[in-house]
XYZ file of C-alpha atoms in Angstrom:
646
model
C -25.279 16.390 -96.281
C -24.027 17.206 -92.551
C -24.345 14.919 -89.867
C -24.129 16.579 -85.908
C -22.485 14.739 -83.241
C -23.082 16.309 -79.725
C -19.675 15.154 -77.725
C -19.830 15.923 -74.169
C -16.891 15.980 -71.902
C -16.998 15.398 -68.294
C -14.015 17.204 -65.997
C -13.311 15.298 -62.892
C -13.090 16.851 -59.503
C -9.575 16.930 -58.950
C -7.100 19.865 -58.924
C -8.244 23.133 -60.065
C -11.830 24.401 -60.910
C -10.953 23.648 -64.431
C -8.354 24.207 -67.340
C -6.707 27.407 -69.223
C -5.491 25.057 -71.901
C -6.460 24.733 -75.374
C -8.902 20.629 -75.952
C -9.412 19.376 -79.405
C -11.062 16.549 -80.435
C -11.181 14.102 -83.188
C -14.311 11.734 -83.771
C -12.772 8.226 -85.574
C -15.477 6.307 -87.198
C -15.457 2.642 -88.981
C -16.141 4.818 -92.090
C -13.999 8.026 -91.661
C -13.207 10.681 -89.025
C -13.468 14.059 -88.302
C -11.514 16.981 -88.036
C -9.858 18.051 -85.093
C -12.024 20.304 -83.623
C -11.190 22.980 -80.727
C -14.242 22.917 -78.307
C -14.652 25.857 -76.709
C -17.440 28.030 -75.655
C -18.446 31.897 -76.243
C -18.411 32.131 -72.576
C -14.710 30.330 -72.348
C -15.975 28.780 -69.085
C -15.295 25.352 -70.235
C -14.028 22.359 -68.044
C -14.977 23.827 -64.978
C -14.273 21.234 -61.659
C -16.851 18.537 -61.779
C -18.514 19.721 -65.195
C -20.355 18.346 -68.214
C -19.633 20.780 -71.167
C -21.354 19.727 -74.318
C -20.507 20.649 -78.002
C -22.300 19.830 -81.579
C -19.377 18.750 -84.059
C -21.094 18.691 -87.874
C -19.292 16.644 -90.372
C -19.726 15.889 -93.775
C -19.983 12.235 -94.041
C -21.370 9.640 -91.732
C -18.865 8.516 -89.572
C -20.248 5.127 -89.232
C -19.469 3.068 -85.952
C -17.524 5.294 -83.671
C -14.800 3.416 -82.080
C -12.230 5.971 -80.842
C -11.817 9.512 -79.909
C -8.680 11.451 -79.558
C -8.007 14.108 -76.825
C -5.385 16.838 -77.768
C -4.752 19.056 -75.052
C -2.473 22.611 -76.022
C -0.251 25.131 -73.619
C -2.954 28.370 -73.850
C -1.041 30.768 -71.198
C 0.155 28.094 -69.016
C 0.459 24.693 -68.713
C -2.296 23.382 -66.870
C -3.024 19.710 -65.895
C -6.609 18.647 -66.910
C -8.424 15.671 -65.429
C -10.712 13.910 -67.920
C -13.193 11.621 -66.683
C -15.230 10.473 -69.787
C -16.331 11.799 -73.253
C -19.806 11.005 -74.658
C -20.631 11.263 -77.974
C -24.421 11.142 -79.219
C -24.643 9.832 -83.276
C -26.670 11.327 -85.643
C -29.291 8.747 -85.011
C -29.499 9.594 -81.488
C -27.515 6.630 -79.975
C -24.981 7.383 -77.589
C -21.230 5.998 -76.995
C -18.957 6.181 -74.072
C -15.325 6.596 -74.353
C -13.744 6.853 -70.407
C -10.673 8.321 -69.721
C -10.373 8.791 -65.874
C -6.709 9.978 -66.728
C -4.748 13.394 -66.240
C -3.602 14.969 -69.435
C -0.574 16.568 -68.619
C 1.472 18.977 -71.123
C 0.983 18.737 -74.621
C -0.518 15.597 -75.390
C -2.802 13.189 -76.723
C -4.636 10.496 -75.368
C -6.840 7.873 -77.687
C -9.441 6.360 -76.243
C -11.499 3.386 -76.845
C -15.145 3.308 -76.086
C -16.262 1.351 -72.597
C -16.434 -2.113 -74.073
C -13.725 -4.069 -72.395
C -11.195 -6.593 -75.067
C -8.952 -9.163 -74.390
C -6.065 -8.616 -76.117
C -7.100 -12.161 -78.539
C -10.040 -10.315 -79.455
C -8.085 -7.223 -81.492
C -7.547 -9.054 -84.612
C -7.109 -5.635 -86.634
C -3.245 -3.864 -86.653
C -4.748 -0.298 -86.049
C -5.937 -1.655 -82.511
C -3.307 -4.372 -81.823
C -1.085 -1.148 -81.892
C -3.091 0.757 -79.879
C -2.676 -1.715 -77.277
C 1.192 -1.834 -77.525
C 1.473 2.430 -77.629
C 0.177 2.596 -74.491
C 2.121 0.037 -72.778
C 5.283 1.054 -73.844
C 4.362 4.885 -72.225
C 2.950 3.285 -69.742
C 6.544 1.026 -68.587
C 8.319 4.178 -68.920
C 6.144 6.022 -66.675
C 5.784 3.002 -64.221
C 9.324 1.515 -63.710
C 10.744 -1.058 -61.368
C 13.223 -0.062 -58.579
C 14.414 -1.627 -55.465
C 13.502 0.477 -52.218
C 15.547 -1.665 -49.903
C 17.314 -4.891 -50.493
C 15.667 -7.738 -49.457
C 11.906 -6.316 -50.033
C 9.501 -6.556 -52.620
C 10.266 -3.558 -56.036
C 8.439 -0.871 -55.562
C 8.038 1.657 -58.010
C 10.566 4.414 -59.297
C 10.104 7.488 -57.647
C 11.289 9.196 -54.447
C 8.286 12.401 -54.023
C 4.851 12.023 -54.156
C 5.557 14.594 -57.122
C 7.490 11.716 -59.218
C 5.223 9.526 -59.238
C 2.867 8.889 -62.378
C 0.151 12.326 -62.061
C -2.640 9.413 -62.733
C -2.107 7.624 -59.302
C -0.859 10.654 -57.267
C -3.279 11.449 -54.511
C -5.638 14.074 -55.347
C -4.971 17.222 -53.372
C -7.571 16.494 -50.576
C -6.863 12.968 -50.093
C -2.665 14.135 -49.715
C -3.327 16.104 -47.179
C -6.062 14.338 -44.836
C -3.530 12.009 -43.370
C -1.290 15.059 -42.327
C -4.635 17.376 -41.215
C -5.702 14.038 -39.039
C -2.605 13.931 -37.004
C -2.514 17.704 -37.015
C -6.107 17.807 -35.616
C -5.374 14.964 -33.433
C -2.364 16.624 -31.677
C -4.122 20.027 -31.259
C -8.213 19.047 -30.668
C -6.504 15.907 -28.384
C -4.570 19.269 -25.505
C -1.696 16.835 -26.174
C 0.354 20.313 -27.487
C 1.836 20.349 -23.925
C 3.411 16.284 -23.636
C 4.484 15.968 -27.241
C 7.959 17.703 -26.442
C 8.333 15.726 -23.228
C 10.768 13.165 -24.242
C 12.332 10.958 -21.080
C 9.802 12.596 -19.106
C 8.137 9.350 -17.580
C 4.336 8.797 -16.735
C 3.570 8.608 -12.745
C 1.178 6.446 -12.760
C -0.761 4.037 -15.396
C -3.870 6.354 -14.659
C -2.149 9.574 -16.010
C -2.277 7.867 -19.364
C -5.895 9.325 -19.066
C -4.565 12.756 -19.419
C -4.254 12.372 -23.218
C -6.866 9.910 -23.980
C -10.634 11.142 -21.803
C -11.144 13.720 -24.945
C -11.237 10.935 -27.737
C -11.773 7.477 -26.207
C -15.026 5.654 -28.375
C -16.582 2.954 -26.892
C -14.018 0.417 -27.880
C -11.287 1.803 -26.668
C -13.061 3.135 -23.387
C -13.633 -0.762 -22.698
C -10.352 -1.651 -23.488
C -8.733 0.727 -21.033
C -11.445 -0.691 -17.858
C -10.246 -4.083 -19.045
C -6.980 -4.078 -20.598
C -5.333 -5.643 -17.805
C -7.643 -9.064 -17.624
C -6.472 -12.279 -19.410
C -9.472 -12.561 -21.477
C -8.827 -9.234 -23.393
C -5.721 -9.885 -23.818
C -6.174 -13.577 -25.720
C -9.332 -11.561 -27.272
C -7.154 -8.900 -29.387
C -5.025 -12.131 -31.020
C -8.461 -13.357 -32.459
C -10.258 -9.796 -33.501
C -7.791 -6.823 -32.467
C -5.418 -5.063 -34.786
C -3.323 -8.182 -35.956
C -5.548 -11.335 -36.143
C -3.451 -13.397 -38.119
C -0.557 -14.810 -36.137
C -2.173 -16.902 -33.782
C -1.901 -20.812 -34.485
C -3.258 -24.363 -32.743
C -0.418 -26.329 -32.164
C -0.096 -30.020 -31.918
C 3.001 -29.800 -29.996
C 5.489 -27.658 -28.476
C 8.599 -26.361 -29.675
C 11.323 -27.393 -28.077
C 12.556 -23.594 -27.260
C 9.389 -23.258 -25.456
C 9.683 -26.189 -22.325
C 6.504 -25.232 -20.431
C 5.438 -28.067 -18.206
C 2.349 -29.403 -16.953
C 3.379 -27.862 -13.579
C 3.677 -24.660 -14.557
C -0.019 -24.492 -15.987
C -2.061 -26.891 -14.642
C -4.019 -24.119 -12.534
C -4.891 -22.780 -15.543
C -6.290 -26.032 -17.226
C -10.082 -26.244 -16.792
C -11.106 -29.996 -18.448
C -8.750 -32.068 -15.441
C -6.605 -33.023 -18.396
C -2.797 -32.823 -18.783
C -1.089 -29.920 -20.968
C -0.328 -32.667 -23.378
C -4.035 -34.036 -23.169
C -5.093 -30.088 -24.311
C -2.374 -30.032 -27.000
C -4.392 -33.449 -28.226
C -7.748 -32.071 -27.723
C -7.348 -29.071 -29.500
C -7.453 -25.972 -26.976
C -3.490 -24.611 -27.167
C -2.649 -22.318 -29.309
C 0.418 -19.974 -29.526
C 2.079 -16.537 -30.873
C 5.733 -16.899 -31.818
C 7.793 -13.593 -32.854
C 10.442 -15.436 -33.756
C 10.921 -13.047 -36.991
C 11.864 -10.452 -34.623
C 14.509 -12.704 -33.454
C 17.784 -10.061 -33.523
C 16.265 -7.340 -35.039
C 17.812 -3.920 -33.748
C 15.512 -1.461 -32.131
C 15.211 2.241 -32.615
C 18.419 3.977 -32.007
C 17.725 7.632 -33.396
C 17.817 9.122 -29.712
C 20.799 8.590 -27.584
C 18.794 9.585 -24.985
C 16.486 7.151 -24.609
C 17.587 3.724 -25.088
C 14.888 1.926 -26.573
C 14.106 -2.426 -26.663
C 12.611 -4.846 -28.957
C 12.134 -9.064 -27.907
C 10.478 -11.961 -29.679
C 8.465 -13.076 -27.504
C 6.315 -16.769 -27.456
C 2.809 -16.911 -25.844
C 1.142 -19.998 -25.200
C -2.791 -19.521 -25.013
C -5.926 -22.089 -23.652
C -9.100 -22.178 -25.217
C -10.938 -22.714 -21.419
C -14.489 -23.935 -20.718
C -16.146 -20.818 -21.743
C -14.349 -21.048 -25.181
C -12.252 -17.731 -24.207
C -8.688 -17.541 -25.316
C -6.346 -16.815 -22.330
C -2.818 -16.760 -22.255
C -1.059 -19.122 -20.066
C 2.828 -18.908 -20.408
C 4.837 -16.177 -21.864
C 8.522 -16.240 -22.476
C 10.461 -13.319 -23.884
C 12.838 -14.743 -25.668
C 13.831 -17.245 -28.368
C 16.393 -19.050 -26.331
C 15.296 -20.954 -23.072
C 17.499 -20.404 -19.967
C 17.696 -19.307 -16.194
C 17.710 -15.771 -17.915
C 14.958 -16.204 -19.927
C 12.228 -17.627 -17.615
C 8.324 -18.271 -18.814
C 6.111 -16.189 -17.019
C 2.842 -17.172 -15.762
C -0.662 -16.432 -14.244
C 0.173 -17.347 -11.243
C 3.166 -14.977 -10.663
C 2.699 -11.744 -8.991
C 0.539 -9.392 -10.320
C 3.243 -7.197 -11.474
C 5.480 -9.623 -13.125
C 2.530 -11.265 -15.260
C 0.985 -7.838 -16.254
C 4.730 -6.871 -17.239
C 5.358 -10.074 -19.331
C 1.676 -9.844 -21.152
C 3.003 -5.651 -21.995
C 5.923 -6.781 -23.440
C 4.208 -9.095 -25.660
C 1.677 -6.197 -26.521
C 4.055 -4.348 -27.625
C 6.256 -7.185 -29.903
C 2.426 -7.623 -31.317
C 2.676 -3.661 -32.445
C 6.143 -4.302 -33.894
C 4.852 -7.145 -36.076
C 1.450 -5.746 -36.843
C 2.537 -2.327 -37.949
C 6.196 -3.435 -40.219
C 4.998 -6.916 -41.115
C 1.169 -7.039 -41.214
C 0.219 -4.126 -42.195
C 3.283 -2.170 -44.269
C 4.445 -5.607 -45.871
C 1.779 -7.363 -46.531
C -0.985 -4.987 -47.711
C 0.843 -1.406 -48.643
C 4.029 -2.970 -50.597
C 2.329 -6.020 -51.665
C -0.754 -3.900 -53.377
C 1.945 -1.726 -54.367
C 3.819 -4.488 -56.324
C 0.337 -5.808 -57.885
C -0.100 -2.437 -59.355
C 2.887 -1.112 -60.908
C 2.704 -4.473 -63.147
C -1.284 -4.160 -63.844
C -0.152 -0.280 -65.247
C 2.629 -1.904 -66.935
C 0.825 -5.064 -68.717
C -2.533 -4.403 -68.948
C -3.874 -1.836 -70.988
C -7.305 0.624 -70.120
C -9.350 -1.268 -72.347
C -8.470 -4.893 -70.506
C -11.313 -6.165 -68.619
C -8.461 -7.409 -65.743
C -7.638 -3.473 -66.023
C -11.191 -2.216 -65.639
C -11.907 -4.657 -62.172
C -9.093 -3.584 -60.229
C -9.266 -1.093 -57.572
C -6.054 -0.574 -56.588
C -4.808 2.607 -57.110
C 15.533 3.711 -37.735
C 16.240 0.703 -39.587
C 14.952 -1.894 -37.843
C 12.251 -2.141 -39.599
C 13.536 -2.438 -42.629
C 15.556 -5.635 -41.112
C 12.548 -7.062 -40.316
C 10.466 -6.680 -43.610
C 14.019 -8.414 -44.953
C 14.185 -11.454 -42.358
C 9.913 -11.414 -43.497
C 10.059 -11.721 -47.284
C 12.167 -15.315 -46.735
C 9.261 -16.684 -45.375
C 6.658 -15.224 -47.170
C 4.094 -17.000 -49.345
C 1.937 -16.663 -52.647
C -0.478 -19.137 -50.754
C -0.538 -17.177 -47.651
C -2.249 -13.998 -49.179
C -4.751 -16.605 -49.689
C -7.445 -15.519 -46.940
C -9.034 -19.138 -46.689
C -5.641 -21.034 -46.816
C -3.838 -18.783 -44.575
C -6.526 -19.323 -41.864
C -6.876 -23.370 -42.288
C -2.910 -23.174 -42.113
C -2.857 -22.005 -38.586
C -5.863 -24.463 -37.735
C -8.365 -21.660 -37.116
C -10.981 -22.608 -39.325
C -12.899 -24.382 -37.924
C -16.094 -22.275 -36.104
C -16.918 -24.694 -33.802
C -13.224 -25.279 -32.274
C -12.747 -21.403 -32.165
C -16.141 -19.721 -31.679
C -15.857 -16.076 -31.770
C -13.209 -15.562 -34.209
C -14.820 -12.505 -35.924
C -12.259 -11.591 -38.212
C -12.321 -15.182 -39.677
C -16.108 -15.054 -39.967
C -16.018 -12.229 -41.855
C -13.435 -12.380 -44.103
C -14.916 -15.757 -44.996
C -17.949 -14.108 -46.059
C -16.095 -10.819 -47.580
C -13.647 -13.513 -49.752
C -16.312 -15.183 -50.490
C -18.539 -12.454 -52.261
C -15.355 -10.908 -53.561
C -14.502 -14.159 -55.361
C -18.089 -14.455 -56.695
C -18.610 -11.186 -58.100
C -14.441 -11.988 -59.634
C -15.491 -15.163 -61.071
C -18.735 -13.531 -62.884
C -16.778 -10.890 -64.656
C -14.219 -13.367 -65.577
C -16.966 -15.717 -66.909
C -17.737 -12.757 -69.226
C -14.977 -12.076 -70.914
C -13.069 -15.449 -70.994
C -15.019 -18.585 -72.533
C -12.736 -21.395 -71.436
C -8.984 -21.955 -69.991
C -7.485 -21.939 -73.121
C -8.743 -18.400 -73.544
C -6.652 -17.298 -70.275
C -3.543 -19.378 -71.318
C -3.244 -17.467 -74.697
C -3.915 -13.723 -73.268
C -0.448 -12.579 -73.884
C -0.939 -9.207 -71.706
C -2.334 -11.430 -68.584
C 0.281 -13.670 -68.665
C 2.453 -10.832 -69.135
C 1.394 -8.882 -65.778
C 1.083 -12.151 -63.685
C 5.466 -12.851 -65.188
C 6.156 -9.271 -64.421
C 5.016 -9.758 -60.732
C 7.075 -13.142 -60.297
C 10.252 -12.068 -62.374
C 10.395 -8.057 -61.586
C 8.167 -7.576 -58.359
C 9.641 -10.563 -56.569
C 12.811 -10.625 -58.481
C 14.901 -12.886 -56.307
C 12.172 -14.149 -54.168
C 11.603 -17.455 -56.086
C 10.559 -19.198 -53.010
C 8.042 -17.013 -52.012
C 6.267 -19.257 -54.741
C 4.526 -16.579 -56.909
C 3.180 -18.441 -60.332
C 4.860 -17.576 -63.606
C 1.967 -17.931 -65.675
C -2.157 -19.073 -65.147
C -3.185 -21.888 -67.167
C -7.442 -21.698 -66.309
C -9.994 -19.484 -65.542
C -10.382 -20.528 -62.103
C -6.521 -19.746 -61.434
C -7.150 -16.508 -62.734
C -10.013 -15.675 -60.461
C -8.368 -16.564 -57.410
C -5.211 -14.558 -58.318
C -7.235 -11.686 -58.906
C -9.176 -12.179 -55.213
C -6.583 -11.891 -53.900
C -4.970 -8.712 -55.247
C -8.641 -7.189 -54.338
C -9.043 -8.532 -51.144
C -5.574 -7.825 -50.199
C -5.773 -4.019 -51.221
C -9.879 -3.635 -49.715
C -10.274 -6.519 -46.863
C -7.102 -7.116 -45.471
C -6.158 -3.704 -45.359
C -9.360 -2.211 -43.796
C -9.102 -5.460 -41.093
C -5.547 -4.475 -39.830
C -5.510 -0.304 -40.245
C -9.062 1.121 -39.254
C -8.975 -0.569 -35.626
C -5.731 0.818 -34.501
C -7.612 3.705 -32.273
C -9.798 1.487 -30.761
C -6.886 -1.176 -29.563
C -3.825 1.002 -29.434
C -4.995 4.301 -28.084
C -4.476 2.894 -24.565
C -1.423 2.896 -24.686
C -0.620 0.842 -21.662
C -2.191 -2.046 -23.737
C 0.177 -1.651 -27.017
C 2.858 -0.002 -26.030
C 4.732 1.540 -29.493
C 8.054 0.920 -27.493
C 9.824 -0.431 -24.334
C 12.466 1.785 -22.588
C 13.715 -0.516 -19.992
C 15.186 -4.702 -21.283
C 12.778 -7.702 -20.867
C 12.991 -8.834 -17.410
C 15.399 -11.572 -16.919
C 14.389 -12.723 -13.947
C 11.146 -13.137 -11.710
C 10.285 -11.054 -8.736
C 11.818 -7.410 -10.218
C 9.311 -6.245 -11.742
C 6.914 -3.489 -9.980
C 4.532 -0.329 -10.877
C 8.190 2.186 -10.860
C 9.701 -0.580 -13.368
C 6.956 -1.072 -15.639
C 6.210 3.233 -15.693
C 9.701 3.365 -16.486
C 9.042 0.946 -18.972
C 6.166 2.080 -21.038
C 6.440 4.666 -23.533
C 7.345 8.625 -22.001
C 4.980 11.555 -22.467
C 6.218 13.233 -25.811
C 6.142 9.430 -27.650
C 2.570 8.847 -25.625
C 1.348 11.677 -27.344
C 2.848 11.007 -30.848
C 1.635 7.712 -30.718
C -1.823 8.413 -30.152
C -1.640 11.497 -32.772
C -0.795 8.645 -35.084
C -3.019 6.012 -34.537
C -5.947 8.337 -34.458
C -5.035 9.524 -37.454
C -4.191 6.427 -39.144
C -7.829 5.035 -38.090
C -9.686 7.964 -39.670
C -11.937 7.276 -43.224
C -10.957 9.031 -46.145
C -13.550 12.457 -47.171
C -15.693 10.571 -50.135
C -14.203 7.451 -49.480
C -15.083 4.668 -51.607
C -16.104 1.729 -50.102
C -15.652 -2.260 -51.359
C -18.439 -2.070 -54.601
C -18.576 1.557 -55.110
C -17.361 2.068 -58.576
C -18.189 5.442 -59.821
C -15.574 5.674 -62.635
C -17.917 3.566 -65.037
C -15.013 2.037 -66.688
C -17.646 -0.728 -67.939
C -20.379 -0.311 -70.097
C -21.681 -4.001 -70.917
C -24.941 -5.255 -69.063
C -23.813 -8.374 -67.986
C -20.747 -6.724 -66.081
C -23.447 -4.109 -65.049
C -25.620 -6.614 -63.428
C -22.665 -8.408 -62.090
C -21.591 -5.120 -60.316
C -25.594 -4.532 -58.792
C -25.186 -8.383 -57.304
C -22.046 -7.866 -55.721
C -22.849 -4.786 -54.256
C -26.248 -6.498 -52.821
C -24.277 -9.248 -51.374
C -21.851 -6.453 -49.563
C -24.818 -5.108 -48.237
C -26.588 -8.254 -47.030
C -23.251 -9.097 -45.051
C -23.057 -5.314 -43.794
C -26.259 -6.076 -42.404
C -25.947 -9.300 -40.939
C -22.550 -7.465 -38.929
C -24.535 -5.309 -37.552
C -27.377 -7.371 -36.366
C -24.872 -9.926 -35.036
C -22.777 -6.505 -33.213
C -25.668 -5.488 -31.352
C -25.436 -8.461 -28.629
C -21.580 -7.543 -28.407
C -19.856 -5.988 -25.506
C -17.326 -4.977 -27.870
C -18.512 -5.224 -32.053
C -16.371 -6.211 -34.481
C -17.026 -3.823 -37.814
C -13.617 -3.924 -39.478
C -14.667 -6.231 -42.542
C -18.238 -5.019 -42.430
C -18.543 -3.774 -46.476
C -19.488 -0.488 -45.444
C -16.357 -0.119 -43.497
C -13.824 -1.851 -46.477
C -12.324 1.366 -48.591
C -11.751 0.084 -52.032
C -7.529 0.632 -51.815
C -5.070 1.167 -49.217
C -5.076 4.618 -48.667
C -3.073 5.279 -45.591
């Protein structure tokens, strides 16, 4: 008696319209398996880009439970890379079984793959499948290998092209080239052709900035440039601009920072003293003190170019607006390293507030944004490929796919935390938690909400799969991925304080938040705002071509012009953070998971409720935008891309 299967095999989008090479496939039943069968049609236009191609396979014996299918893929003419995204097989008895792939076969090879069902590694009690499991780790840890970029950072993985790296997490072609087409565009569509070669040539005047900026401003950045100069904008952009996560409420000063009541008691709205503020809650301050000695771009002789590490003190006044009240640029206090203030000409104080703009773009573009979401993803990934097979649930869930600042990242890592990746600990740590104390804090509000949802929807698949603490403590391949991170990904960061092992469920839910939030929230909160805040470019200057002043009283409009970034780096600059701000083509937002890598209902419904609680905090942003002067949307849902991309 025969018995017809109907396989159909889906061909993903990527890469060519389809493949010239030779795809067999081989049914494997609980009762027997087929023969490898070539499927291929009369018409030979099989595997087209973005097809379903379907093919009846008759055998002679009921296969019984189907529980893997092997992919062979053969050299025809040439050897052709073919993107698989799932095979479906429908039985005899007209049920149907999905096997995902959402993998590149490349050369001659042969993938196995497991139907949808996600396994803890406990759960494979049977040798045929326990040595599934190890097969593809092993490829897997020689196609994903440790290697030190730079001493002193975090391992990144081994490979010096985009062409080395694995073909499965390689940017598709359309997605490589955006980045490069963005700041193309943004050059050409921006008439900035004619500055970008303008090197040492200096602005006039702060209103020639306009010149490359009228053609693209949005109504963020068009605010920020009619207001960039006020006090209130500036203490604004530590609470919701580009790098919202430095600011802190102190309970006392440092001693390298000797502001006096004298110096700001004009500034002081509640008839208190500066220490009776400090008591009450409303000071708060930004110290660079990790740029403390760090060298600044030397790569052109011509232009001498200068870094600082700046400390701002800041006032919550009556109208619970942030406002900066002292700056000094410097670590060390001296006659050469005065603190600026309010009440010093106009010139000196909008010079001092510049300068700390601009130590605020060093930081936020090496340290909060390259450190702490691109290479810390990036370490979180290479160990989930090494440790975790496709058919682990922890697998399935996860959406990652001149000098000085390499100094920096260096003088970084031996202060970095485990705990501070935290969202909700890393906010209560610098005292801003509290919504009453600091209304307005938008990126806290959010996040809140967006951690919170994350961790829910975590926390139901994890209920799923793992009955009780003792189930996490003897998964071998978790435990496995969470040593590799500690021992290989932080090798000789001990302190950083990255756990060894997780010994409950709840452990294991907030480590996994936190790789997801990292890679989706954090990223989206500190990349996709850089046009709005940085495109005026007198408000985040990318560098400084004239020293700190060291003295009071110098500074005027010639100093500060010569100052501020020239014409061919004004240009670049804004090339680049246009650029960097633009969405991916089909980008995939926070909840989107098209690559059905799960098949059980429970995860199912688990995916529909996160998605709906995305959506009711999408919504509630944009109600709560509407009575803004200037919105905050960078941790709406709809805005969150599911990995760093750029």
């Amino acid at each position: 008696m025969a018995y017809t299967y109907v396989v159909s095999v889906a061909t993903g989008t990527q890469g060519r319209s389809g493949t010239d090479n030779y795809i067999s496939i081989t049914l494997v039943g609980t009762e027997g398996c087929s023969q490898k069968t070539r499927l291929d049609k009369p018409k030979h236009d099989d595997f087209e880009r973005g097809s379903v191609d379907s093919y009846p396979i008759k055998v002679q014996e009921n296969l019984g439970e189907l529980v893997l299918v092997k992919l062979e893929k053969k050299k025809y003419m040439a050897q052709d890379d073919w993107y698989c995204r799932y095979v479906s097989v429908r039985t005899p008895g007209g049920d149907s079984v999905e096997f995902p792939c959402y993998r590149w076969l490349v050369d001659d090879k042969e993938v196995v793959l497991r139907d949808g069902r996600a396994h803890l590694p406990q759960d494979d009690k049977t040798s045929p499948f326990k040595q599934l499991r190890q097969t593809e780790l092993e490829m897997r840890r020689k196609a994903y290998r440790w290697m030190r970029w730079q001493p002193g950072f975090p391992m990144s993985i081994d490979a010096k092209r985009h062409q080395d790296l694995p073909r499965d997490i390689q940017f598709n072609s359309e997605k490589e080239v955006d980045f490069v087409l963005n700041y193309r565009k943004a050059i050409q569509n921006l008439l900035m052709n004619r500055f970008t070669c303008m090197f040492q040539s200096s602005w006039k005047d702060i209103a020639h900035f306009k010149k490359i900026f009228f053609s693209i401003k949005n109504p963020i950045s068009g605010y920020v440039m009619q207001h960039w100069k006020e006090d209130f904008m500036f203490g604004y952009q530590f609470l919701n601009g580009c790098n919202p996560v430095l600011i802190q409420k102190i309970s006392k000063l440092p001693d390298k920072f000797p502001v006096t009541n004298e110096m700001v008691a004009v500034s002081l709205e509640r008839e208190l003293t500066l220490e009776q503020e400090i008591k009450a809650g409303n000071i708060y301050m930004v110290d660079y003190e990790v740029l403390d000695g760090i060298k600044a771009n030397d790569t052109d002789p011509k232009t001498p170019q200068y870094m600082t590490a700046a400390i701002c003190l800041l006032y919550k006044n009556t109208q619970n607006e942030i406002l900066p009240i002292a700056i000094q640029l410097g670590q060390i206090p001296g006659e050469d390293n005065p603190i600026f203030l309010p009440t010093d000409s106009e010139d000196d104080w909008l010079l001092a507030k510049m300068w700390v703009r601009s130590t605020d773009f060093q930081h936020h573009q090496t340290v909060t944004h390259l450190l702490r979401t691109h290479l810390i993803s990036e370490m979180f990934a290479i160990a989930m490929f090494r440790q975790l097979p496709a058919v682990h649930p922890v697998f399935k869930a996860n959406a990652t796919g001149g000098g000085g600042h390499v100094e920096l990242i260096q003088k970084t890592m031996k202060t970095l935390t485990f705990r501070s990746l935290c969202f909700p600990d890393m906010i209560k740590d610098h005292g801003m938690d509290s919504k009453q104390d600091v209304p307005n804090y938008f990126y806290r509000d959010d996040g809140y909400k967006v951690w919170k949802a994350t961790k829910s929807f975590v926390s139901d698949v994890i209920g799923i799969y793992y009955s009780s603490d003792e189930e996490v403590q003897s998964d071998e391949e978790i435990q496995a991925f969470v040593q590799d991170v500690r021992d290989n990904g932080m090798k000789d960061f001990d302190h950083c304080g990255f756990p060894r092992s997780l010994e409950s469920r709840e452990e294991l839910i907030e480590y996994l938040t936190i790789i997801v939030f990292t890679a989706s929230a954090q990223h989206a909160a500190v990349n996709f705002g850089q046009f709005d805040w940085y495109s005026w470019i007198p408000n985040a200057p990318s560098t400084m071509r004239k020293p700190p002043p060291n003295r009071k009283g110098v500074a005027n409009i010639t100093l500060i012009m010569e100052s501020l970034p020239d014409r061919g780096r004004s240009s670049w600059h804004l090339g680049a953070v246009w650029a960097l701000s633009q969405y991916q083509k089909n980008e995939l937002y926070l909840g989107m998971y098209p690559d059905e890598y799960f098949l059980e209902k429970p995860v199912i419904a688990s995916m529909e409720k996160f998605r709906k609680n995305l959506a009711e905090i999408s919504s509630g942003i944009k109600t709560r935008n509407q009575g803004l002067e200037m919105p905050y949307y960078n941790l709406s849902p709809d805005r969150i891309p599911n990995s760093v991309a750029v």
